[in-house]
Amino acid sequence: MIKNPLMKNVMKLSYKIIGKTIEEGIKPIIKLVESPPKSSLTAFKMEKEVSLAMKTFDKELAQKLFDITVHMLVAEKY
């Protein structure tokens, strides 16, 4: 949950500008459930399949992000 009131308002505004309704957002998910990809691990951006070779899917970077996130969450509790 966003605690900073300014950031909260910025996020609300951005969702109103670029966000989708639940009905619009669920359509690509329903398509994938009804016609799943053949590969056991597949990534999509909107309705377009993306390559898992992209830097976005780097395991070391994912672990680094996870570690930083856990550290921030633990620090937030205290």
PDB file of N, CA, C and O in Angstrom:
ATOM      1  N   MET A   1       0.841  -1.183   0.000  1.00  0.00           N
ATOM      2  CA  MET A   1       0.000   0.000   0.000  1.00  0.00           C
ATOM      3  C   MET A   1       0.884   1.245   0.000  1.00  0.00           C
ATOM      4  O   MET A   1       1.876   1.313   0.686  1.00  0.00           O
ATOM      5  N   ILE A   2       0.502   2.215  -0.789  1.00  0.00           N
ATOM      6  CA  ILE A   2       1.266   3.451  -0.913  1.00  0.00           C
ATOM      7  C   ILE A   2       0.876   4.390   0.219  1.00  0.00           C
ATOM      8  O   ILE A   2      -0.291   4.727   0.392  1.00  0.00           O
ATOM      9  N   LYS A   3       1.872   4.808   1.017  1.00  0.00           N
ATOM     10  CA  LYS A   3       1.603   5.674   2.168  1.00  0.00           C
ATOM     11  C   LYS A   3       1.734   7.147   1.838  1.00  0.00           C
ATOM     12  O   LYS A   3       1.073   7.975   2.423  1.00  0.00           O
ATOM     13  N   ASN A   4       2.610   7.495   0.897  1.00  0.00           N
ATOM     14  CA  ASN A   4       2.838   8.883   0.529  1.00  0.00           C
ATOM     15  C   ASN A   4       1.610   9.412  -0.216  1.00  0.00           C
ATOM     16  O   ASN A   4       1.259   8.916  -1.280  1.00  0.00           O
ATOM     17  N   PRO A   5       0.916  10.433   0.329  1.00  0.00           N
ATOM     18  CA  PRO A   5      -0.311  10.941  -0.307  1.00  0.00           C
ATOM     19  C   PRO A   5      -0.093  11.467  -1.726  1.00  0.00           C
ATOM     20  O   PRO A   5      -0.933  11.265  -2.597  1.00  0.00           O
ATOM     21  N   LEU A   6       1.036  12.120  -1.972  1.00  0.00           N
ATOM     22  CA  LEU A   6       1.315  12.636  -3.311  1.00  0.00           C
ATOM     23  C   LEU A   6       1.466  11.472  -4.294  1.00  0.00           C
ATOM     24  O   LEU A   6       0.868  11.480  -5.375  1.00  0.00           O
ATOM     25  N   MET A   7       2.234  10.467  -3.904  1.00  0.00           N
ATOM     26  CA  MET A   7       2.443   9.316  -4.773  1.00  0.00           C
ATOM     27  C   MET A   7       1.137   8.560  -4.998  1.00  0.00           C
ATOM     28  O   MET A   7       0.875   8.080  -6.099  1.00  0.00           O
ATOM     29  N   LYS A   8       0.323   8.486  -3.974  1.00  0.00           N
ATOM     30  CA  LYS A   8      -0.971   7.815  -4.087  1.00  0.00           C
ATOM     31  C   LYS A   8      -1.842   8.505  -5.145  1.00  0.00           C
ATOM     32  O   LYS A   8      -2.460   7.844  -5.982  1.00  0.00           O
ATOM     33  N   ASN A   9      -1.864   9.843  -5.129  1.00  0.00           N
ATOM     34  CA  ASN A   9      -2.644  10.599  -6.113  1.00  0.00           C
ATOM     35  C   ASN A   9      -2.063  10.472  -7.516  1.00  0.00           C
ATOM     36  O   ASN A   9      -2.807  10.393  -8.495  1.00  0.00           O
ATOM     37  N   VAL A  10      -0.744  10.451  -7.624  1.00  0.00           N
ATOM     38  CA  VAL A  10      -0.100  10.263  -8.925  1.00  0.00           C
ATOM     39  C   VAL A  10      -0.473   8.895  -9.490  1.00  0.00           C
ATOM     40  O   VAL A  10      -0.786   8.762 -10.680  1.00  0.00           O
ATOM     41  N   MET A  11      -0.457   7.866  -8.655  1.00  0.00           N
ATOM     42  CA  MET A  11      -0.809   6.515  -9.103  1.00  0.00           C
ATOM     43  C   MET A  11      -2.280   6.457  -9.535  1.00  0.00           C
ATOM     44  O   MET A  11      -2.601   5.865 -10.562  1.00  0.00           O
ATOM     45  N   LYS A  12      -3.163   7.071  -8.781  1.00  0.00           N
ATOM     46  CA  LYS A  12      -4.584   7.094  -9.150  1.00  0.00           C
ATOM     47  C   LYS A  12      -4.781   7.752 -10.505  1.00  0.00           C
ATOM     48  O   LYS A  12      -5.517   7.253 -11.351  1.00  0.00           O
ATOM     49  N   LEU A  13      -4.103   8.880 -10.722  1.00  0.00           N
ATOM     50  CA  LEU A  13      -4.212   9.593 -11.985  1.00  0.00           C
ATOM     51  C   LEU A  13      -3.669   8.747 -13.135  1.00  0.00           C
ATOM     52  O   LEU A  13      -4.290   8.659 -14.194  1.00  0.00           O
ATOM     53  N   SER A  14      -2.532   8.107 -12.911  1.00  0.00           N
ATOM     54  CA  SER A  14      -1.954   7.299 -13.988  1.00  0.00           C
ATOM     55  C   SER A  14      -2.853   6.122 -14.331  1.00  0.00           C
ATOM     56  O   SER A  14      -2.984   5.753 -15.499  1.00  0.00           O
ATOM     57  N   TYR A  15      -3.502   5.517 -13.334  1.00  0.00           N
ATOM     58  CA  TYR A  15      -4.431   4.417 -13.609  1.00  0.00           C
ATOM     59  C   TYR A  15      -5.628   4.911 -14.420  1.00  0.00           C
ATOM     60  O   TYR A  15      -6.117   4.212 -15.294  1.00  0.00           O
ATOM     61  N   LYS A  16      -6.084   6.119 -14.133  1.00  0.00           N
ATOM     62  CA  LYS A  16      -7.213   6.663 -14.888  1.00  0.00           C
ATOM     63  C   LYS A  16      -6.828   6.939 -16.339  1.00  0.00           C
ATOM     64  O   LYS A  16      -7.635   6.792 -17.249  1.00  0.00           O
ATOM     65  N   ILE A  17      -5.578   7.335 -16.557  1.00  0.00           N
ATOM     66  CA  ILE A  17      -5.125   7.669 -17.907  1.00  0.00           C
ATOM     67  C   ILE A  17      -4.799   6.419 -18.719  1.00  0.00           C
ATOM     68  O   ILE A  17      -5.207   6.290 -19.865  1.00  0.00           O
ATOM     69  N   ILE A  18      -4.038   5.486 -18.133  1.00  0.00           N
ATOM     70  CA  ILE A  18      -3.567   4.332 -18.903  1.00  0.00           C
ATOM     71  C   ILE A  18      -4.156   3.010 -18.447  1.00  0.00           C
ATOM     72  O   ILE A  18      -3.905   1.984 -19.062  1.00  0.00           O
ATOM     73  N   GLY A  19      -4.928   3.024 -17.387  1.00  0.00           N
ATOM     74  CA  GLY A  19      -5.488   1.786 -16.857  1.00  0.00           C
ATOM     75  C   GLY A  19      -6.604   1.221 -17.722  1.00  0.00           C
ATOM     76  O   GLY A  19      -7.104   1.869 -18.633  1.00  0.00           O
ATOM     77  N   LYS A  20      -6.945  -0.014 -17.418  1.00  0.00           N
ATOM     78  CA  LYS A  20      -8.035  -0.686 -18.125  1.00  0.00           C
ATOM     79  C   LYS A  20      -9.069  -1.135 -17.100  1.00  0.00           C
ATOM     80  O   LYS A  20      -8.757  -1.350 -15.940  1.00  0.00           O
ATOM     81  N   THR A  21     -10.280  -1.317 -17.590  1.00  0.00           N
ATOM     82  CA  THR A  21     -11.309  -1.879 -16.726  1.00  0.00           C
ATOM     83  C   THR A  21     -10.980  -3.354 -16.492  1.00  0.00           C
ATOM     84  O   THR A  21     -10.196  -3.952 -17.241  1.00  0.00           O
ATOM     85  N   ILE A  22     -11.576  -3.933 -15.503  1.00  0.00           N
ATOM     86  CA  ILE A  22     -11.369  -5.357 -15.229  1.00  0.00           C
ATOM     87  C   ILE A  22     -11.780  -6.179 -16.442  1.00  0.00           C
ATOM     88  O   ILE A  22     -11.082  -7.110 -16.838  1.00  0.00           O
ATOM     89  N   GLU A  23     -12.880  -5.814 -17.043  1.00  0.00           N
ATOM     90  CA  GLU A  23     -13.375  -6.538 -18.212  1.00  0.00           C
ATOM     91  C   GLU A  23     -12.368  -6.512 -19.357  1.00  0.00           C
ATOM     92  O   GLU A  23     -12.148  -7.509 -20.032  1.00  0.00           O
ATOM     93  N   GLU A  24     -11.729  -5.351 -19.580  1.00  0.00           N
ATOM     94  CA  GLU A  24     -10.732  -5.238 -20.639  1.00  0.00           C
ATOM     95  C   GLU A  24      -9.451  -5.982 -20.280  1.00  0.00           C
ATOM     96  O   GLU A  24      -8.845  -6.636 -21.118  1.00  0.00           O
ATOM     97  N   GLY A  25      -9.056  -5.882 -19.031  1.00  0.00           N
ATOM     98  CA  GLY A  25      -7.808  -6.491 -18.581  1.00  0.00           C
ATOM     99  C   GLY A  25      -7.844  -8.009 -18.542  1.00  0.00           C
ATOM    100  O   GLY A  25      -6.813  -8.664 -18.731  1.00  0.00           O
ATOM    101  N   ILE A  26      -9.001  -8.598 -18.325  1.00  0.00           N
ATOM    102  CA  ILE A  26      -9.109 -10.046 -18.175  1.00  0.00           C
ATOM    103  C   ILE A  26      -9.173 -10.781 -19.514  1.00  0.00           C
ATOM    104  O   ILE A  26      -8.875 -11.975 -19.590  1.00  0.00           O
ATOM    105  N   LYS A  27      -9.530 -10.074 -20.590  1.00  0.00           N
ATOM    106  CA  LYS A  27      -9.702 -10.721 -21.901  1.00  0.00           C
ATOM    107  C   LYS A  27      -8.479 -11.523 -22.353  1.00  0.00           C
ATOM    108  O   LYS A  27      -8.618 -12.674 -22.762  1.00  0.00           O
ATOM    109  N   PRO A  28      -7.245 -10.958 -22.301  1.00  0.00           N
ATOM    110  CA  PRO A  28      -6.098 -11.756 -22.738  1.00  0.00           C
ATOM    111  C   PRO A  28      -5.844 -12.974 -21.836  1.00  0.00           C
ATOM    112  O   PRO A  28      -5.390 -14.011 -22.307  1.00  0.00           O
ATOM    113  N   ILE A  29      -6.169 -12.851 -20.572  1.00  0.00           N
ATOM    114  CA  ILE A  29      -5.978 -13.971 -19.648  1.00  0.00           C
ATOM    115  C   ILE A  29      -6.945 -15.097 -19.987  1.00  0.00           C
ATOM    116  O   ILE A  29      -6.572 -16.275 -20.014  1.00  0.00           O
ATOM    117  N   ILE A  30      -8.174 -14.730 -20.264  1.00  0.00           N
ATOM    118  CA  ILE A  30      -9.182 -15.738 -20.642  1.00  0.00           C
ATOM    119  C   ILE A  30      -8.754 -16.462 -21.913  1.00  0.00           C
ATOM    120  O   ILE A  30      -8.847 -17.690 -21.996  1.00  0.00           O
ATOM    121  N   LYS A  31      -8.239 -15.709 -22.903  1.00  0.00           N
ATOM    122  CA  LYS A  31      -7.766 -16.328 -24.140  1.00  0.00           C
ATOM    123  C   LYS A  31      -6.671 -17.349 -23.861  1.00  0.00           C
ATOM    124  O   LYS A  31      -6.647 -18.427 -24.454  1.00  0.00           O
ATOM    125  N   LEU A  32      -5.733 -17.004 -22.964  1.00  0.00           N
ATOM    126  CA  LEU A  32      -4.639 -17.924 -22.643  1.00  0.00           C
ATOM    127  C   LEU A  32      -5.131 -19.154 -21.882  1.00  0.00           C
ATOM    128  O   LEU A  32      -4.624 -20.256 -22.084  1.00  0.00           O
ATOM    129  N   VAL A  33      -6.111 -18.987 -21.025  1.00  0.00           N
ATOM    130  CA  VAL A  33      -6.667 -20.127 -20.290  1.00  0.00           C
ATOM    131  C   VAL A  33      -7.403 -21.056 -21.249  1.00  0.00           C
ATOM    132  O   VAL A  33      -7.279 -22.281 -21.159  1.00  0.00           O
ATOM    133  N   GLU A  34      -8.132 -20.475 -22.170  1.00  0.00           N
ATOM    134  CA  GLU A  34      -8.894 -21.276 -23.127  1.00  0.00           C
ATOM    135  C   GLU A  34      -8.002 -21.929 -24.183  1.00  0.00           C
ATOM    136  O   GLU A  34      -8.301 -23.017 -24.658  1.00  0.00           O
ATOM    137  N   SER A  35      -6.919 -21.268 -24.556  1.00  0.00           N
ATOM    138  CA  SER A  35      -5.978 -21.803 -25.549  1.00  0.00           C
ATOM    139  C   SER A  35      -4.556 -21.608 -25.030  1.00  0.00           C
ATOM    140  O   SER A  35      -3.837 -20.690 -25.455  1.00  0.00           O
ATOM    141  N   PRO A  36      -4.124 -22.464 -24.096  1.00  0.00           N
ATOM    142  CA  PRO A  36      -2.795 -22.274 -23.494  1.00  0.00           C
ATOM    143  C   PRO A  36      -1.664 -22.479 -24.508  1.00  0.00           C
ATOM    144  O   PRO A  36      -1.816 -23.235 -25.467  1.00  0.00           O
ATOM    145  N   PRO A  37      -0.538 -21.794 -24.283  1.00  0.00           N
ATOM    146  CA  PRO A  37       0.609 -21.984 -25.172  1.00  0.00           C
ATOM    147  C   PRO A  37       1.152 -23.410 -25.037  1.00  0.00           C
ATOM    148  O   PRO A  37       0.957 -24.064 -24.010  1.00  0.00           O
ATOM    149  N   LYS A  38       1.835 -23.875 -26.065  1.00  0.00           N
ATOM    150  CA  LYS A  38       2.364 -25.245 -26.052  1.00  0.00           C
ATOM    151  C   LYS A  38       3.542 -25.384 -25.093  1.00  0.00           C
ATOM    152  O   LYS A  38       3.728 -26.412 -24.474  1.00  0.00           O
ATOM    153  N   SER A  39       4.350 -24.352 -24.982  1.00  0.00           N
ATOM    154  CA  SER A  39       5.515 -24.391 -24.101  1.00  0.00           C
ATOM    155  C   SER A  39       5.079 -24.324 -22.637  1.00  0.00           C
ATOM    156  O   SER A  39       4.114 -23.645 -22.290  1.00  0.00           O
ATOM    157  N   SER A  40       5.805 -25.018 -21.767  1.00  0.00           N
ATOM    158  CA  SER A  40       5.438 -25.026 -20.345  1.00  0.00           C
ATOM    159  C   SER A  40       5.748 -23.696 -19.659  1.00  0.00           C
ATOM    160  O   SER A  40       5.160 -23.367 -18.642  1.00  0.00           O
ATOM    161  N   LEU A  41       6.688 -22.922 -20.207  1.00  0.00           N
ATOM    162  CA  LEU A  41       7.004 -21.604 -19.659  1.00  0.00           C
ATOM    163  C   LEU A  41       6.985 -20.594 -20.800  1.00  0.00           C
ATOM    164  O   LEU A  41       7.798 -20.665 -21.722  1.00  0.00           O
ATOM    165  N   THR A  42       6.043 -19.683 -20.739  1.00  0.00           N
ATOM    166  CA  THR A  42       5.865 -18.684 -21.787  1.00  0.00           C
ATOM    167  C   THR A  42       5.563 -17.342 -21.135  1.00  0.00           C
ATOM    168  O   THR A  42       4.888 -17.285 -20.118  1.00  0.00           O
ATOM    169  N   ALA A  43       6.087 -16.274 -21.726  1.00  0.00           N
ATOM    170  CA  ALA A  43       5.828 -14.933 -21.208  1.00  0.00           C
ATOM    171  C   ALA A  43       5.094 -14.115 -22.265  1.00  0.00           C
ATOM    172  O   ALA A  43       5.336 -14.273 -23.460  1.00  0.00           O
ATOM    173  N   PHE A  44       4.206 -13.260 -21.781  1.00  0.00           N
ATOM    174  CA  PHE A  44       3.437 -12.401 -22.673  1.00  0.00           C
ATOM    175  C   PHE A  44       3.481 -10.969 -22.176  1.00  0.00           C
ATOM    176  O   PHE A  44       3.529 -10.711 -20.976  1.00  0.00           O
ATOM    177  N   LYS A  45       3.456 -10.051 -23.127  1.00  0.00           N
ATOM    178  CA  LYS A  45       3.255  -8.640 -22.819  1.00  0.00           C
ATOM    179  C   LYS A  45       2.006  -8.263 -23.576  1.00  0.00           C
ATOM    180  O   LYS A  45       1.989  -8.271 -24.812  1.00  0.00           O
ATOM    181  N   MET A  46       0.973  -7.967 -22.825  1.00  0.00           N
ATOM    182  CA  MET A  46      -0.359  -7.791 -23.371  1.00  0.00           C
ATOM    183  C   MET A  46      -0.746  -9.123 -24.012  1.00  0.00           C
ATOM    184  O   MET A  46      -0.770 -10.106 -23.335  1.00  0.00           O
ATOM    185  N   GLU A  47      -0.960  -9.156 -25.303  1.00  0.00           N
ATOM    186  CA  GLU A  47      -1.340 -10.419 -25.945  1.00  0.00           C
ATOM    187  C   GLU A  47      -0.223 -10.974 -26.823  1.00  0.00           C
ATOM    188  O   GLU A  47      -0.407 -11.963 -27.511  1.00  0.00           O
ATOM    189  N   LYS A  48       0.939 -10.369 -26.770  1.00  0.00           N
ATOM    190  CA  LYS A  48       2.047 -10.779 -27.627  1.00  0.00           C
ATOM    191  C   LYS A  48       3.058 -11.601 -26.816  1.00  0.00           C
ATOM    192  O   LYS A  48       3.494 -11.194 -25.744  1.00  0.00           O
ATOM    193  N   GLU A  49       3.429 -12.767 -27.363  1.00  0.00           N
ATOM    194  CA  GLU A  49       4.427 -13.605 -26.711  1.00  0.00           C
ATOM    195  C   GLU A  49       5.794 -12.926 -26.830  1.00  0.00           C
ATOM    196  O   GLU A  49       6.133 -12.367 -27.859  1.00  0.00           O
ATOM    197  N   VAL A  50       6.563 -12.965 -25.735  1.00  0.00           N
ATOM    198  CA  VAL A  50       7.894 -12.359 -25.736  1.00  0.00           C
ATOM    199  C   VAL A  50       8.944 -13.430 -25.477  1.00  0.00           C
ATOM    200  O   VAL A  50       8.666 -14.461 -24.853  1.00  0.00           O
ATOM    201  N   SER A  51      10.143 -13.173 -25.932  1.00  0.00           N
ATOM    202  CA  SER A  51      11.240 -14.127 -25.804  1.00  0.00           C
ATOM    203  C   SER A  51      11.747 -14.184 -24.361  1.00  0.00           C
ATOM    204  O   SER A  51      11.966 -13.152 -23.720  1.00  0.00           O
ATOM    205  N   LEU A  52      11.965 -15.397 -23.874  1.00  0.00           N
ATOM    206  CA  LEU A  52      12.520 -15.566 -22.529  1.00  0.00           C
ATOM    207  C   LEU A  52      14.025 -15.307 -22.512  1.00  0.00           C
ATOM    208  O   LEU A  52      14.639 -15.298 -21.449  1.00  0.00           O
ATOM    209  N   ALA A  53      14.619 -15.082 -23.680  1.00  0.00           N
ATOM    210  CA  ALA A  53      16.047 -14.772 -23.771  1.00  0.00           C
ATOM    211  C   ALA A  53      16.320 -13.299 -23.461  1.00  0.00           C
ATOM    212  O   ALA A  53      17.470 -12.901 -23.323  1.00  0.00           O
ATOM    213  N   MET A  54      15.257 -12.513 -23.317  1.00  0.00           N
ATOM    214  CA  MET A  54      15.413 -11.085 -23.021  1.00  0.00           C
ATOM    215  C   MET A  54      16.069 -10.892 -21.656  1.00  0.00           C
ATOM    216  O   MET A  54      15.933 -11.719 -20.756  1.00  0.00           O
ATOM    217  N   LYS A  55      16.768  -9.785 -21.497  1.00  0.00           N
ATOM    218  CA  LYS A  55      17.427  -9.462 -20.231  1.00  0.00           C
ATOM    219  C   LYS A  55      16.413  -9.375 -19.088  1.00  0.00           C
ATOM    220  O   LYS A  55      16.731  -9.627 -17.939  1.00  0.00           O
ATOM    221  N   THR A  56      15.194  -9.059 -19.422  1.00  0.00           N
ATOM    222  CA  THR A  56      14.116  -8.964 -18.435  1.00  0.00           C
ATOM    223  C   THR A  56      13.965 -10.254 -17.641  1.00  0.00           C
ATOM    224  O   THR A  56      13.565 -10.234 -16.484  1.00  0.00           O
ATOM    225  N   PHE A  57      14.285 -11.385 -18.258  1.00  0.00           N
ATOM    226  CA  PHE A  57      14.084 -12.684 -17.623  1.00  0.00           C
ATOM    227  C   PHE A  57      15.378 -13.282 -17.082  1.00  0.00           C
ATOM    228  O   PHE A  57      15.450 -14.466 -16.806  1.00  0.00           O
ATOM    229  N   ASP A  58      16.406 -12.465 -16.906  1.00  0.00           N
ATOM    230  CA  ASP A  58      17.680 -12.920 -16.373  1.00  0.00           C
ATOM    231  C   ASP A  58      17.505 -13.401 -14.931  1.00  0.00           C
ATOM    232  O   ASP A  58      17.014 -12.656 -14.076  1.00  0.00           O
ATOM    233  N   LYS A  59      17.908 -14.641 -14.657  1.00  0.00           N
ATOM    234  CA  LYS A  59      17.706 -15.232 -13.323  1.00  0.00           C
ATOM    235  C   LYS A  59      18.484 -14.497 -12.241  1.00  0.00           C
ATOM    236  O   LYS A  59      17.987 -14.322 -11.127  1.00  0.00           O
ATOM    237  N   GLU A  60      19.708 -14.076 -12.552  1.00  0.00           N
ATOM    238  CA  GLU A  60      20.509 -13.356 -11.552  1.00  0.00           C
ATOM    239  C   GLU A  60      19.877 -12.012 -11.203  1.00  0.00           C
ATOM    240  O   GLU A  60      19.836 -11.619 -10.032  1.00  0.00           O
ATOM    241  N   LEU A  61      19.372 -11.298 -12.218  1.00  0.00           N
ATOM    242  CA  LEU A  61      18.704 -10.013 -11.955  1.00  0.00           C
ATOM    243  C   LEU A  61      17.411 -10.226 -11.176  1.00  0.00           C
ATOM    244  O   LEU A  61      17.074  -9.425 -10.297  1.00  0.00           O
ATOM    245  N   ALA A  62      16.699 -11.306 -11.483  1.00  0.00           N
ATOM    246  CA  ALA A  62      15.465 -11.611 -10.751  1.00  0.00           C
ATOM    247  C   ALA A  62      15.777 -11.886  -9.279  1.00  0.00           C
ATOM    248  O   ALA A  62      15.068 -11.415  -8.389  1.00  0.00           O
ATOM    249  N   GLN A  63      16.839 -12.631  -9.020  1.00  0.00           N
ATOM    250  CA  GLN A  63      17.224 -12.926  -7.638  1.00  0.00           C
ATOM    251  C   GLN A  63      17.637 -11.659  -6.906  1.00  0.00           C
ATOM    252  O   GLN A  63      17.282 -11.450  -5.748  1.00  0.00           O
ATOM    253  N   LYS A  64      18.366 -10.776  -7.611  1.00  0.00           N
ATOM    254  CA  LYS A  64      18.783  -9.498  -7.014  1.00  0.00           C
ATOM    255  C   LYS A  64      17.557  -8.661  -6.643  1.00  0.00           C
ATOM    256  O   LYS A  64      17.485  -8.101  -5.546  1.00  0.00           O
ATOM    257  N   LEU A  65      16.589  -8.584  -7.553  1.00  0.00           N
ATOM    258  CA  LEU A  65      15.356  -7.847  -7.279  1.00  0.00           C
ATOM    259  C   LEU A  65      14.618  -8.446  -6.087  1.00  0.00           C
ATOM    260  O   LEU A  65      14.141  -7.729  -5.208  1.00  0.00           O
ATOM    261  N   PHE A  66      14.544  -9.772  -6.044  1.00  0.00           N
ATOM    262  CA  PHE A  66      13.883 -10.446  -4.928  1.00  0.00           C
ATOM    263  C   PHE A  66      14.577 -10.104  -3.610  1.00  0.00           C
ATOM    264  O   PHE A  66      13.923  -9.752  -2.627  1.00  0.00           O
ATOM    265  N   ASP A  67      15.898 -10.207  -3.588  1.00  0.00           N
ATOM    266  CA  ASP A  67      16.662  -9.919  -2.362  1.00  0.00           C
ATOM    267  C   ASP A  67      16.456  -8.486  -1.887  1.00  0.00           C
ATOM    268  O   ASP A  67      16.245  -8.230  -0.702  1.00  0.00           O
ATOM    269  N   ILE A  68      16.495  -7.545  -2.825  1.00  0.00           N
ATOM    270  CA  ILE A  68      16.290  -6.128  -2.477  1.00  0.00           C
ATOM    271  C   ILE A  68      14.871  -5.907  -1.950  1.00  0.00           C
ATOM    272  O   ILE A  68      14.663  -5.200  -0.962  1.00  0.00           O
ATOM    273  N   THR A  69      13.900  -6.535  -2.595  1.00  0.00           N
ATOM    274  CA  THR A  69      12.500  -6.394  -2.177  1.00  0.00           C
ATOM    275  C   THR A  69      12.303  -6.933  -0.763  1.00  0.00           C
ATOM    276  O   THR A  69      11.674  -6.280   0.074  1.00  0.00           O
ATOM    277  N   VAL A  70      12.846  -8.105  -0.478  1.00  0.00           N
ATOM    278  CA  VAL A  70      12.725  -8.694   0.851  1.00  0.00           C
ATOM    279  C   VAL A  70      13.379  -7.785   1.879  1.00  0.00           C
ATOM    280  O   VAL A  70      12.811  -7.517   2.946  1.00  0.00           O
ATOM    281  N   HIS A  71      14.551  -7.259   1.547  1.00  0.00           N
ATOM    282  CA  HIS A  71      15.256  -6.347   2.456  1.00  0.00           C
ATOM    283  C   HIS A  71      14.405  -5.103   2.758  1.00  0.00           C
ATOM    284  O   HIS A  71      14.306  -4.686   3.917  1.00  0.00           O
ATOM    285  N   MET A  72      13.798  -4.551   1.729  1.00  0.00           N
ATOM    286  CA  MET A  72      12.958  -3.359   1.921  1.00  0.00           C
ATOM    287  C   MET A  72      11.727  -3.676   2.755  1.00  0.00           C
ATOM    288  O   MET A  72      11.314  -2.886   3.622  1.00  0.00           O
ATOM    289  N   LEU A  73      11.119  -4.824   2.528  1.00  0.00           N
ATOM    290  CA  LEU A  73       9.927  -5.200   3.282  1.00  0.00           C
ATOM    291  C   LEU A  73      10.251  -5.446   4.743  1.00  0.00           C
ATOM    292  O   LEU A  73       9.486  -5.057   5.637  1.00  0.00           O
ATOM    293  N   VAL A  74      11.367  -6.067   5.007  1.00  0.00           N
ATOM    294  CA  VAL A  74      11.788  -6.304   6.398  1.00  0.00           C
ATOM    295  C   VAL A  74      12.086  -4.968   7.073  1.00  0.00           C
ATOM    296  O   VAL A  74      11.684  -4.730   8.207  1.00  0.00           O
ATOM    297  N   ALA A  75      12.763  -4.062   6.363  1.00  0.00           N
ATOM    298  CA  ALA A  75      13.089  -2.749   6.919  1.00  0.00           C
ATOM    299  C   ALA A  75      11.835  -1.940   7.198  1.00  0.00           C
ATOM    300  O   ALA A  75      11.763  -1.174   8.162  1.00  0.00           O
ATOM    301  N   GLU A  76      10.793  -2.096   6.365  1.00  0.00           N
ATOM    302  CA  GLU A  76       9.530  -1.364   6.523  1.00  0.00           C
ATOM    303  C   GLU A  76       8.814  -1.771   7.814  1.00  0.00           C
ATOM    304  O   GLU A  76       8.119  -0.978   8.420  1.00  0.00           O
ATOM    305  N   LYS A  77       8.993  -3.010   8.233  1.00  0.00           N
ATOM    306  CA  LYS A  77       8.316  -3.501   9.440  1.00  0.00           C
ATOM    307  C   LYS A  77       8.879  -2.872  10.711  1.00  0.00           C
ATOM    308  O   LYS A  77       8.221  -2.814  11.717  1.00  0.00           O
ATOM    309  N   TYR A  78      10.120  -2.399  10.637  1.00  0.00           N
ATOM    310  CA  TYR A  78      10.773  -1.885  11.857  1.00  0.00           C
ATOM    311  C   TYR A  78      10.985  -0.418  11.819  1.00  0.00           C
ATOM    312  O   TYR A  78      10.870   0.380  11.180  1.00  0.00           O
TER     313      TYR A  78
END
